[in-house]
Short mmCIF file of C-alpha atoms in Angstrom, two decimals:
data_model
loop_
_atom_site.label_atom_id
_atom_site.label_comp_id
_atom_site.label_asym_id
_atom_site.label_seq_id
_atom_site.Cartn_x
_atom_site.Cartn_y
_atom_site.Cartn_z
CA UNK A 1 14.44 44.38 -6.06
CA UNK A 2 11.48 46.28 -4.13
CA UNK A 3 11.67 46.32 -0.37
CA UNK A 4 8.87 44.48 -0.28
CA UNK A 5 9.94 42.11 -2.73
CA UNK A 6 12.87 41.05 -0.77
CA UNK A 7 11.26 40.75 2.46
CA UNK A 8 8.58 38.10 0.63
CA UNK A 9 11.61 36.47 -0.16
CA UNK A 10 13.10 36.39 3.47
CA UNK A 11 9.61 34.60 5.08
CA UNK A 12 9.33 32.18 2.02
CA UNK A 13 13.03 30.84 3.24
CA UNK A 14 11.63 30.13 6.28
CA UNK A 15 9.40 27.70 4.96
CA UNK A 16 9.26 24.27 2.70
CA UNK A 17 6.74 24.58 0.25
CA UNK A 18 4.83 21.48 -1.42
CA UNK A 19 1.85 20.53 -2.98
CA UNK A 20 -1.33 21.41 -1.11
CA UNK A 21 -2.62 18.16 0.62
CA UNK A 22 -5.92 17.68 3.31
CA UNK A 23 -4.75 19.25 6.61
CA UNK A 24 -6.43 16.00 8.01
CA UNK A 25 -3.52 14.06 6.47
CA UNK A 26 -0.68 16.63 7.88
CA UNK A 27 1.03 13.97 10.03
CA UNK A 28 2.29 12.63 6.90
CA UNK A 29 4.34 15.32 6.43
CA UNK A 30 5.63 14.86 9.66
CA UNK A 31 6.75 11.41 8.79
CA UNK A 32 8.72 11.91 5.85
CA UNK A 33 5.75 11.77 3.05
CA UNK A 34 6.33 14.16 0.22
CA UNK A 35 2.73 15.42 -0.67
CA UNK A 36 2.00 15.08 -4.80
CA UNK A 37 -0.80 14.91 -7.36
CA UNK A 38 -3.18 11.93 -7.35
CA UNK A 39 -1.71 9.68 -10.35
CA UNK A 40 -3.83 9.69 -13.55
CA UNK A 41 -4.47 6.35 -15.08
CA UNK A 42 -3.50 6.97 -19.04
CA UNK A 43 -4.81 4.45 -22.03
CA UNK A 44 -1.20 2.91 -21.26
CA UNK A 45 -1.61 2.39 -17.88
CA UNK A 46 -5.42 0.59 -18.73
CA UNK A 47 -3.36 -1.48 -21.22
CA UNK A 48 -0.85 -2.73 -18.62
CA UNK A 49 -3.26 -3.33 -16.50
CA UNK A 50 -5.74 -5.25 -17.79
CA UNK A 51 -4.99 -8.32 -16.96
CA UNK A 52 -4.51 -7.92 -13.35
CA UNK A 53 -7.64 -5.53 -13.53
CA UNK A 54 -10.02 -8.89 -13.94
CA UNK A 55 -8.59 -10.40 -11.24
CA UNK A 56 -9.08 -7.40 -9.43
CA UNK A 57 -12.49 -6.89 -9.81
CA UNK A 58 -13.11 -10.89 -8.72
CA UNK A 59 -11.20 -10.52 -5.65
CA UNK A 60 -13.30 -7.42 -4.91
CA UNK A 61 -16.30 -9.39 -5.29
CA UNK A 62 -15.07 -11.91 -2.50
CA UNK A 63 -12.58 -9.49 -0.47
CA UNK A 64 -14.26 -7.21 0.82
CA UNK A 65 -11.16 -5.31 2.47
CA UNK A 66 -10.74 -4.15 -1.34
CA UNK A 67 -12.86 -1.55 -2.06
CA UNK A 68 -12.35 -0.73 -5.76
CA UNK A 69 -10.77 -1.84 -9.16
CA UNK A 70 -9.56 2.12 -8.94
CA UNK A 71 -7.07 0.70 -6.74
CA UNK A 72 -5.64 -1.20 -9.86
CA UNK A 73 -5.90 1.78 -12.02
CA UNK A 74 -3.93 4.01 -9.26
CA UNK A 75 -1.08 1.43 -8.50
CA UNK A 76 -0.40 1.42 -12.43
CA UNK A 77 -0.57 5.00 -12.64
CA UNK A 78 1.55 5.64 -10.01
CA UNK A 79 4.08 3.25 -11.00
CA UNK A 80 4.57 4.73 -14.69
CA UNK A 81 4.88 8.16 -13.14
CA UNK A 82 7.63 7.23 -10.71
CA UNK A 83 9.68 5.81 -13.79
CA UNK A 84 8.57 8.78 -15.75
CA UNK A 85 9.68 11.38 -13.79
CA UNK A 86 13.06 9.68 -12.87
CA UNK A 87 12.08 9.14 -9.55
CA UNK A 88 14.75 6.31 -8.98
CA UNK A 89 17.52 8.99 -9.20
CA UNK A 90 16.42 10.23 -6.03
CA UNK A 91 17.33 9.34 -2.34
CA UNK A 92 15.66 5.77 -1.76
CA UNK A 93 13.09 4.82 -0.47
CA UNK A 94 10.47 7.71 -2.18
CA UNK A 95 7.84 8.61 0.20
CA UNK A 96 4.81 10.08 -0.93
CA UNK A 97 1.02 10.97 0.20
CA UNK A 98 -1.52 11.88 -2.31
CA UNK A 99 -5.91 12.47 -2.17
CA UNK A 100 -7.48 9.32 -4.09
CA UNK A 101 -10.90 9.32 -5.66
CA UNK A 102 -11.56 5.70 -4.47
CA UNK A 103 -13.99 5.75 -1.46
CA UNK A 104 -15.69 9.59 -2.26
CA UNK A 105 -18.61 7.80 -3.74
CA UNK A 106 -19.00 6.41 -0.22
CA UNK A 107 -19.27 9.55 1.17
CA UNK A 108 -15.42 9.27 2.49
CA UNK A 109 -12.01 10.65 1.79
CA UNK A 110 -9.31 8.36 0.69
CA UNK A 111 -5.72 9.13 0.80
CA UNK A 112 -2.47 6.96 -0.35
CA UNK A 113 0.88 6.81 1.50
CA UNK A 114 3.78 4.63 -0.72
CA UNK A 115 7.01 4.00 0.47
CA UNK A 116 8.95 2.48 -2.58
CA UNK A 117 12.26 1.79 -2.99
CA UNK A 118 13.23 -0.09 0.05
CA UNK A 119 12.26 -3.83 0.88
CA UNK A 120 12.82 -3.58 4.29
CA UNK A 121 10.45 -3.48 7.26
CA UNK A 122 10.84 0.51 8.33
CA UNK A 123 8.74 0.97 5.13
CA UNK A 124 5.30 -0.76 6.46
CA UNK A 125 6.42 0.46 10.08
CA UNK A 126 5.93 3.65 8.74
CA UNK A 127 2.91 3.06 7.01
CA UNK A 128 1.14 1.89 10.19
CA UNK A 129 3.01 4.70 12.42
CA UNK A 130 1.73 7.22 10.02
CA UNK A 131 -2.17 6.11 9.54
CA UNK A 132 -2.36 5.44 13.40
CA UNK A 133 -1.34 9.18 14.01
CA UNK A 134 -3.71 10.54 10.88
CA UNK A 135 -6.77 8.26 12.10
CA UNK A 136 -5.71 9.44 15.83
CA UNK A 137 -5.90 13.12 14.51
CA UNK A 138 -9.03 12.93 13.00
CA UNK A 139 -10.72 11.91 16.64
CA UNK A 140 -10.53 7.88 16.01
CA UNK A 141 -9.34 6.34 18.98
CA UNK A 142 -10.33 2.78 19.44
CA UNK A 143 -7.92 1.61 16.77
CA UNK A 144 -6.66 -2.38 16.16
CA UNK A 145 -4.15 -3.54 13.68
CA UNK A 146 -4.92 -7.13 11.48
CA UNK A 147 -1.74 -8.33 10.16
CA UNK A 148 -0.62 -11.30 7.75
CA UNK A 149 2.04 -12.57 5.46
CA UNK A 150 2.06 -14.28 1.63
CA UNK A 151 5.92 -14.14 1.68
CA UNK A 152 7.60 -14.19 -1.52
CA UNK A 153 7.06 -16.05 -4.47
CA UNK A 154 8.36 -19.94 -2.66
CA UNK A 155 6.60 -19.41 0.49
CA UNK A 156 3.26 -18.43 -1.79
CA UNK A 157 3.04 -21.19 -3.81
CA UNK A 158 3.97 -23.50 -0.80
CA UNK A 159 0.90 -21.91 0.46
CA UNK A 160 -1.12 -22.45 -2.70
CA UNK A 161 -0.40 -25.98 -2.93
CA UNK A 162 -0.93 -26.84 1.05
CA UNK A 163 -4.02 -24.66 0.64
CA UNK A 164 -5.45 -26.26 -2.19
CA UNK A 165 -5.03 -29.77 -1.26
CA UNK A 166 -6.70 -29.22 2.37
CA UNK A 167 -10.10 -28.08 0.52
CA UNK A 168 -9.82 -30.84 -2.32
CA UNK A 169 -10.12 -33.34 0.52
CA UNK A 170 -13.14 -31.61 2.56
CA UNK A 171 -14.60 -30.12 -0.73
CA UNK A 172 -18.33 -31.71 0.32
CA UNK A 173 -18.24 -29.73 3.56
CA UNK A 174 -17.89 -25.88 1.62
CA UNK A 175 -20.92 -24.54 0.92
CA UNK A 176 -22.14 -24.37 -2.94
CA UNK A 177 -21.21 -21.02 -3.13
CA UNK A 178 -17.49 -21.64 -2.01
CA UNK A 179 -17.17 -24.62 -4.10
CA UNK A 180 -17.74 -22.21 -7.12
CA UNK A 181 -15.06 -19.67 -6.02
CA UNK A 182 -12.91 -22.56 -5.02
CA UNK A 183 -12.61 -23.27 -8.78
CA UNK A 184 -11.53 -19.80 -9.61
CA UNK A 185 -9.02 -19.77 -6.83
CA UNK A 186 -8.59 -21.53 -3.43
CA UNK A 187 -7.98 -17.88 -1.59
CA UNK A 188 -11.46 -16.95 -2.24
CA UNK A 189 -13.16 -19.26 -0.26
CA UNK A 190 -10.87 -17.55 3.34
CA UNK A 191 -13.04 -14.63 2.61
CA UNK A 192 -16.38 -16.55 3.13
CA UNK A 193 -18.58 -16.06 6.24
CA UNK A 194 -20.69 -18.66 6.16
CA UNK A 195 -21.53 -21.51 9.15
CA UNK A 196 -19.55 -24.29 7.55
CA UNK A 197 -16.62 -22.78 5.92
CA UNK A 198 -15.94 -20.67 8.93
CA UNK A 199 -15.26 -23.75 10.89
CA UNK A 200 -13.50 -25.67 7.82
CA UNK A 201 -10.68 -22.76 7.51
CA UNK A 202 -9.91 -23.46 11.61
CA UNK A 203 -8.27 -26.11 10.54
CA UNK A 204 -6.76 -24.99 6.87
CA UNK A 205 -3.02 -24.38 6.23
CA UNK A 206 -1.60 -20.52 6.86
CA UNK A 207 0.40 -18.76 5.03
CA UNK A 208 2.31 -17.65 7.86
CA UNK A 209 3.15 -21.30 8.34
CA UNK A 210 4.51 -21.71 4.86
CA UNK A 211 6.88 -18.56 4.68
CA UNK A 212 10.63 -19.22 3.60
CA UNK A 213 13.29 -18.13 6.34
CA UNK A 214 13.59 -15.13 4.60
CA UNK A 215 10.01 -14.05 4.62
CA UNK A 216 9.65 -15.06 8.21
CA UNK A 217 12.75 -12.66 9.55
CA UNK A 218 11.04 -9.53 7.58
CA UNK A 219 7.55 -10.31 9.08
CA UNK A 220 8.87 -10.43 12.50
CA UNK A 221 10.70 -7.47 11.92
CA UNK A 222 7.31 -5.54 11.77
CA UNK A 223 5.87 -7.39 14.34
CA UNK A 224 8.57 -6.01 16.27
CA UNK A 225 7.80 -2.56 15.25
CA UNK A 226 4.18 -2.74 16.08
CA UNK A 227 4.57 -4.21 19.39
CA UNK A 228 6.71 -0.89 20.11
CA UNK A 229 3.38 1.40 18.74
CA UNK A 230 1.67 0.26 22.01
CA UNK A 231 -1.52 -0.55 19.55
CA UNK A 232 -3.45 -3.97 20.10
CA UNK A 233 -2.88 -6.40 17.20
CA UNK A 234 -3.04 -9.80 16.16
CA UNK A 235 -2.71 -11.81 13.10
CA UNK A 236 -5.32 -12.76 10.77
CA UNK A 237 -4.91 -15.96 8.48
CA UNK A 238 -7.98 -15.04 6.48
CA UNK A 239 -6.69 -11.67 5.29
CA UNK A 240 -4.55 -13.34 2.34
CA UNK A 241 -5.20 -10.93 -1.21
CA UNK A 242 -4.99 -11.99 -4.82
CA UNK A 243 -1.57 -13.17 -5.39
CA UNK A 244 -1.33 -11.97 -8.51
CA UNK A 245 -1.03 -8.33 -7.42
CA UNK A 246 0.34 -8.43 -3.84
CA UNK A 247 3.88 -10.21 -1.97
CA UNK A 248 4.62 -10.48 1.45
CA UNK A 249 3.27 -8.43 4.15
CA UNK A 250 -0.93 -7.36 4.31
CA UNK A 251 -2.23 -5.36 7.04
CA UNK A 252 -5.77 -3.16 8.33
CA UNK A 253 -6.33 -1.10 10.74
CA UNK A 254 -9.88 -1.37 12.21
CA UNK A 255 -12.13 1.25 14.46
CA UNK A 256 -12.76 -1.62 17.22
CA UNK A 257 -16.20 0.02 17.85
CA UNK A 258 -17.51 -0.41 13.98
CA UNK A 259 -15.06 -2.85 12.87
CA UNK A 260 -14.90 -0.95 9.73
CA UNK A 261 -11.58 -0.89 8.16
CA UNK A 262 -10.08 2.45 8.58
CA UNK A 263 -6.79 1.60 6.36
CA UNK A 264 -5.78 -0.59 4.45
CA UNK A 265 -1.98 -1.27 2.95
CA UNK A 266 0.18 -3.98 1.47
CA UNK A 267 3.51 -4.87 -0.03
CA UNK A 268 3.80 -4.92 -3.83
CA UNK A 269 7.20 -6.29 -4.97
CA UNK A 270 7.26 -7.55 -8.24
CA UNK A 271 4.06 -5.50 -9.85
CA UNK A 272 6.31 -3.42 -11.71
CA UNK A 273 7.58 -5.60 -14.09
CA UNK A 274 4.41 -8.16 -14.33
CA UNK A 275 2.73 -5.36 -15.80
CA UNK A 276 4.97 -4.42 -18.19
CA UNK A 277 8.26 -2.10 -16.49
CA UNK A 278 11.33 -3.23 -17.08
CA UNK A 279 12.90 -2.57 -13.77
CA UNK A 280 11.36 -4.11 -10.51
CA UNK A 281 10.19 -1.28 -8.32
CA UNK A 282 9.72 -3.06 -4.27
CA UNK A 283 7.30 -0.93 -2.45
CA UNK A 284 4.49 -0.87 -0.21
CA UNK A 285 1.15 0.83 -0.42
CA UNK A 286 -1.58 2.08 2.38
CA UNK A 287 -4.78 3.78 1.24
CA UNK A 288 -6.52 5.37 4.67
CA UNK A 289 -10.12 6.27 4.88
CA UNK A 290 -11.66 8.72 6.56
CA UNK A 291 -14.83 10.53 7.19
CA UNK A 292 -15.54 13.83 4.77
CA UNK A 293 -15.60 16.96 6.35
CA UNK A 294 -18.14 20.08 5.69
CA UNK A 295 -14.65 22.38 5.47
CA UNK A 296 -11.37 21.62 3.81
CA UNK A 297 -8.71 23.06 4.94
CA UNK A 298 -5.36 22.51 3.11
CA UNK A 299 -1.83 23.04 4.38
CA UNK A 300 0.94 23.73 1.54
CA UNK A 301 3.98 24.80 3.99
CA UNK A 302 5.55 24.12 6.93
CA UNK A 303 8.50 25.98 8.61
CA UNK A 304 12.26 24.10 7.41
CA UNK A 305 13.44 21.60 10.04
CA UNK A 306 16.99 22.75 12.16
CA UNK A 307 17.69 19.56 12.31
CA UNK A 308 18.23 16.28 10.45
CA UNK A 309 17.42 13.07 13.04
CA UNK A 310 19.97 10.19 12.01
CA UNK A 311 20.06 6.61 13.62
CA UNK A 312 22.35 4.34 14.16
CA UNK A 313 21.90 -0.15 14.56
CA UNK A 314 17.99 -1.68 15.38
CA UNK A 315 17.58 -0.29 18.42
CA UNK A 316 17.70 2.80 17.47
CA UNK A 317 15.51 2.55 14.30
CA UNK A 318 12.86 1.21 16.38
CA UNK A 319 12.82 3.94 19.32
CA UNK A 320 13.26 6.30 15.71
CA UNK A 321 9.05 6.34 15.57
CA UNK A 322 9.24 7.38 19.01
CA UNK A 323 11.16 10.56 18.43
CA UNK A 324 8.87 11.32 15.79
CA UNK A 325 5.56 11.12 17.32
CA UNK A 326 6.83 13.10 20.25
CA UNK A 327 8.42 16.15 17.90
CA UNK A 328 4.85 16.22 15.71
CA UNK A 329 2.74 16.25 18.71
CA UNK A 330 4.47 19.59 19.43
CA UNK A 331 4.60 20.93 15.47
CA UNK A 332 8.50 20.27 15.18
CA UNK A 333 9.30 18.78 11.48
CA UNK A 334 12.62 17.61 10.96
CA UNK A 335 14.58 15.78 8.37
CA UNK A 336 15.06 12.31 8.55
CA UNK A 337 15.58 8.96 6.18
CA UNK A 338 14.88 5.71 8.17
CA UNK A 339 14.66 4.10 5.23
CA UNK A 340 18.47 4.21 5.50
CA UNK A 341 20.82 2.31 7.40
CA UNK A 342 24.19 3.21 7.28
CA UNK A 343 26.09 6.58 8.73
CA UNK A 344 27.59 8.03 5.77
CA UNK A 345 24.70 7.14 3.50
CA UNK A 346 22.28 9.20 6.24
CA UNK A 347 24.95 11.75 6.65
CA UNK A 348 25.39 12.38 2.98
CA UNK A 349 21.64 13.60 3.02
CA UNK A 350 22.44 15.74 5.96
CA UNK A 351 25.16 18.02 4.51
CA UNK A 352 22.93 18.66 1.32
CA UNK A 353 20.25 19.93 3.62
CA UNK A 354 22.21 22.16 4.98
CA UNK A 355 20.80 22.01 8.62
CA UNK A 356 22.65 23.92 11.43
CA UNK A 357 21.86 20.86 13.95
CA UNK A 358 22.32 16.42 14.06
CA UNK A 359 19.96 14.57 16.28
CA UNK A 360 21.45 11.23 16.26
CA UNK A 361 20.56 7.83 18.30
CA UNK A 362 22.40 5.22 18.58
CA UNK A 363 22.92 1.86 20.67
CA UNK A 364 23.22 3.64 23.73
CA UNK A 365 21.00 6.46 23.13
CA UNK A 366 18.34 4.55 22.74
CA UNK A 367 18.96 2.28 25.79
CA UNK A 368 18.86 5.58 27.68
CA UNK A 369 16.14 7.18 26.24
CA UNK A 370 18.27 10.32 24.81
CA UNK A 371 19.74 11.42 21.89
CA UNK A 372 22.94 13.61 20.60
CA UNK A 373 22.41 17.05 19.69
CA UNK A 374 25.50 18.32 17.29
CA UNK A 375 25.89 21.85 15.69
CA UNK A 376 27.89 21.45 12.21
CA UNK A 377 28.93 24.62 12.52
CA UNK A 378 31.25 24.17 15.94
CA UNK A 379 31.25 20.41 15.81
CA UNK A 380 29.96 20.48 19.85
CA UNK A 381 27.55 18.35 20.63
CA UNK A 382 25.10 17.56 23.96
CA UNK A 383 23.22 14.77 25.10
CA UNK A 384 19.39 15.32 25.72
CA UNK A 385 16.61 13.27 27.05
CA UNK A 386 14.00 12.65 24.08
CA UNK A 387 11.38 13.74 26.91
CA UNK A 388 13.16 16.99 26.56
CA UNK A 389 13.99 17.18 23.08
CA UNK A 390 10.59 19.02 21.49
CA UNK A 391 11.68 22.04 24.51
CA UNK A 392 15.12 21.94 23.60
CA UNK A 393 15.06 22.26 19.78
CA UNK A 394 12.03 25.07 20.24
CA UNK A 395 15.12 26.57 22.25
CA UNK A 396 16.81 26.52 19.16
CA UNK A 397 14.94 28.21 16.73
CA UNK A 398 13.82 30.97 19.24
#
């Protein structure tokens, strides 16, 4: 090997190397989202989705938070891929960012973020998280998050039912136009604008009011993590999608200034087998759009983390965002697996990385605002202040 060669090889150690994604979308990267191709839809994929395709394109007609039957064609696409290329096999939940072609006819960029794998809440946590800091990156600053809940499949059709019984009794008060979409499905007729159904869904059933125990505990659970984001929010009974294609949790986040929607995610357990997989695949989805830009610039590598962040009980997951967004503000990337709960399953990921250095937060860490710093080599370990942390790990790599 030529000198040359070898010292090629020496700086390319230094770095992990991944699939060229939008610079704009970097904070991803930060947050645990592998960057990969944009999923092409295949004559199977069209197949297995057709059906859910026309009722896609209706509720794009009366939703107008969904921009494109695209949307369809990517969630199917992406789906057969993940079971094609054994993605299963590999530490759960998958995280992955990709460039979308929905939303360049409208002179935007779109990009996708799925977390699937997991049913918990740390996945749409870190959805939100992530968009917040890409939208905050690319100078939007006046953001708001719109939040609501279908729950699972009891707590939907209690919602169906309630829903559809309220607007068979005041049917003469909807306007012609919702009485049409009322007969194609009661769900439509939240999305209208108009004088007299505006004032008619005040007093409709929610679906937030019909979700099971179980549906209730995982919505509050991100409720709790947005209230720790610092970002104003609320909830919005009208944002309910097509049930057909959606499950529990639905969320935007808006520019306050335009009200345009900047992003746009939801939970899809269940799609995998209705269209077709055999296994059932829970995940959650956020597409994010934002303005194009004259100049792309593309990053494909960042230098390897020293150190693999692990966290320990609820209060610790929750400060775990935190940590985060105070290490990318200063460039830092580290490993870490929220996704994950339990020590030994985290740890397990740790020793096949092969880090020198443990961050890890637990109960008392996070009551303190610190974390432990331990060096698998010598097994010592310090305590730091997470306001000192970024300074202390730059330290370590100097």
């Amino acid at each position: 090997m030529t000198k040359q060669k070898k010292t090629r090889r020496v700086a390319e150690s230094k770095f992990i190397n991944f699939t060229p994604i939008d610079k704009a979308v970097e904070a991803a990267i930060y947050y645990g989202f592998t960057p990969t191709k944009h999923p092409k839809a295949n004559k199977e994929d069209l197949v297995r989705i057709s059906a859910l395709k026309e009722s896609w394109a209706k509720s794009c007609a009366e939703m107008p938070w969904v921009f494109s039957t695209e949307f369809a064609e990517e969630r199917a696409a992406f789906l057969r891929e993940y079971f094609e290329q054994s993605m299963n096999i590999l530490p759960q939940p998958v995280m992955l960012v990709y460039e979308s072609e929905t939303g360049k006819e409208r002179g935007k960029n779109s990009f996708n973020l799925e977390v699937v794998g997991t049913p918990k809440s740390i996945a749409e946590a870190l959805l939100i998280k992530t968009a917040v800091a890409i939208l905050e990156d690319n100078g939007y600053k006046n953001l708001s998050i719109e939040i609501n809940s279908i729950g699972d499949k009891e707590s939907l059709n209690k919602f169906a039912r309630e829903l559809t019984n309220y607007y068979k009794k005041n049917i003469n008060e909807l306007s012609p136009h919702c009485r049409q979409n009322f007969k194609k499905d009661a769900f439509y007729v939240l999305n209208c604008d108009k004088c007299e159904c505006t004032k008619l869904k005040e007093g409709a059933p929610t679906s937030v009011g019909c979700l099971s125990d179980e549906s209730r505990v995982q919505f509050k659970e991100v409720f709790e993590y947005i209230e720790t984001m610092g970002i104003p929010f609320k909830i919005n009974n009208c944002l309910v999608p097509d049930r057909k294609y959606c499950s529990q949790t639905i969320f935007e986040i808006k520019d306050n200034e335009s009200e345009d929607a900047l992003a746009i995610g939801f939970r899809y357990d269940g799609l995998a087998q209705k269209i077709g997989h055999k296994k059932d695949l829970p995940g959650v989805g956020l597409k994010v759009f934002l303005k194009k830009k004259s100049t792309i610039k593309k990053v494909s590598k960042l230098n390897k983390p020293t150190a693999f962040y692990v966290q320990l009980g609820d209060d610790a997951k929750h400060k775990s965002l935190e940590v985060i967004e105070a290490l990318r503000k200063e460039k830092i990337f580290i490993y870490h697996m929220l996704g994950r709960d339990k020590f030994g399953s985290q740890f397990a990921l740790v020793e096949k990385s092969k880090v020198p250095y443990v961050i890890i937060m637990g109960k008392k860490e996070s009551l303190e605002n610190s974390v432990m710093i331990r060096e698998n080599a010598t097994r010592t370990q310090e305590t730091i202040k997470i306001s000192d942390l970024a300074k202390y790990l730059k330290k370590l790599k100097a």
